[in-house]
XYZ file of C-alpha atoms in Angstrom:
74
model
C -4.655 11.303 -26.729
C -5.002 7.833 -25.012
C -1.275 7.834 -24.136
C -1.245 11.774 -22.557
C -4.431 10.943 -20.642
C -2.429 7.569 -19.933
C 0.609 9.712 -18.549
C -1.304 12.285 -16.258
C -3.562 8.976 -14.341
C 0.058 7.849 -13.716
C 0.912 11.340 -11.997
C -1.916 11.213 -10.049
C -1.908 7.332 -9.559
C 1.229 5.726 -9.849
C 1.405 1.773 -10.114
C 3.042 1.425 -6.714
C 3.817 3.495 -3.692
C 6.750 3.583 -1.321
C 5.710 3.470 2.386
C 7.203 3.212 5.909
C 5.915 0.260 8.077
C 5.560 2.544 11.529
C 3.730 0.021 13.745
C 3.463 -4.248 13.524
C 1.233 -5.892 16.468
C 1.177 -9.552 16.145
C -2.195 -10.555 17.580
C -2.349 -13.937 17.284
C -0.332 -16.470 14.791
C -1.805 -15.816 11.824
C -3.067 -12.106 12.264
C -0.728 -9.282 12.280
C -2.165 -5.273 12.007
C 0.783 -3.782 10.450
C 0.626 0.271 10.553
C 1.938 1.864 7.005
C 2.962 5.550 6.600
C 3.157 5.883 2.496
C 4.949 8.355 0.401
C 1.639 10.141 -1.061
C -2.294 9.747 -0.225
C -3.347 5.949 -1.117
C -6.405 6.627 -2.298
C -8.761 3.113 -1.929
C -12.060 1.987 -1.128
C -13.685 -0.423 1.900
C -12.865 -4.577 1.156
C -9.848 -3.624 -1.228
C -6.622 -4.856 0.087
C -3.001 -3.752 -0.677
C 0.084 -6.246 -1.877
C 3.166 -5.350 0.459
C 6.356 -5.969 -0.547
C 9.441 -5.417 2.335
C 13.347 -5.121 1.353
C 14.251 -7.627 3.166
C 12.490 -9.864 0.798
C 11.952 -8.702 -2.832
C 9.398 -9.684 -5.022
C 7.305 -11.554 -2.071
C 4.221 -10.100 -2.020
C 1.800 -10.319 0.943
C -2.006 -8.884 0.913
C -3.154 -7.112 3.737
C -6.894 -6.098 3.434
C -7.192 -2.355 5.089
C -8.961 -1.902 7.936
C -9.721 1.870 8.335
C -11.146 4.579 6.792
C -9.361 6.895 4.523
C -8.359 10.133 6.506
C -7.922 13.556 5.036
C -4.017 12.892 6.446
C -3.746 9.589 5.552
């Protein structure tokens, strides 16, 4: 039971999403807003933040906090 309900949060929720980076603005040295498009609805809530990982350099993670509301489209 615990491994099918396992299995179907994983459909719904998987443990990482692929995304397109559509937008970067630099604002200041340390600040960048970077604009993400992802493969499916990212589903989060206000203060969380997301770990970003580019191809260019695998397995180094950045977190971004998330600035905006969730959107129906989003």
């Amino acid at each position: 039971m615990m491994r099918s309900a396992a299995e179907a949060d994983a459909r719904d929720h998987p443990p990482w999403w692929v995304g397109e980076i559509i937008a970067h603005d630099r604002r200041s040295v340390s600040v960048a807003v970077l604009t993400i498009r992802p493969d499916k609805p990212l589903p989060y809530r206000p203060g969380q933040y997301v770990p970003v990982q580019v191809t260019k350099w695998p397995r180094v993670w950045r977190p971004y906090s998330i600035a905006n509301a969730p959107r129906p489209t989003a």
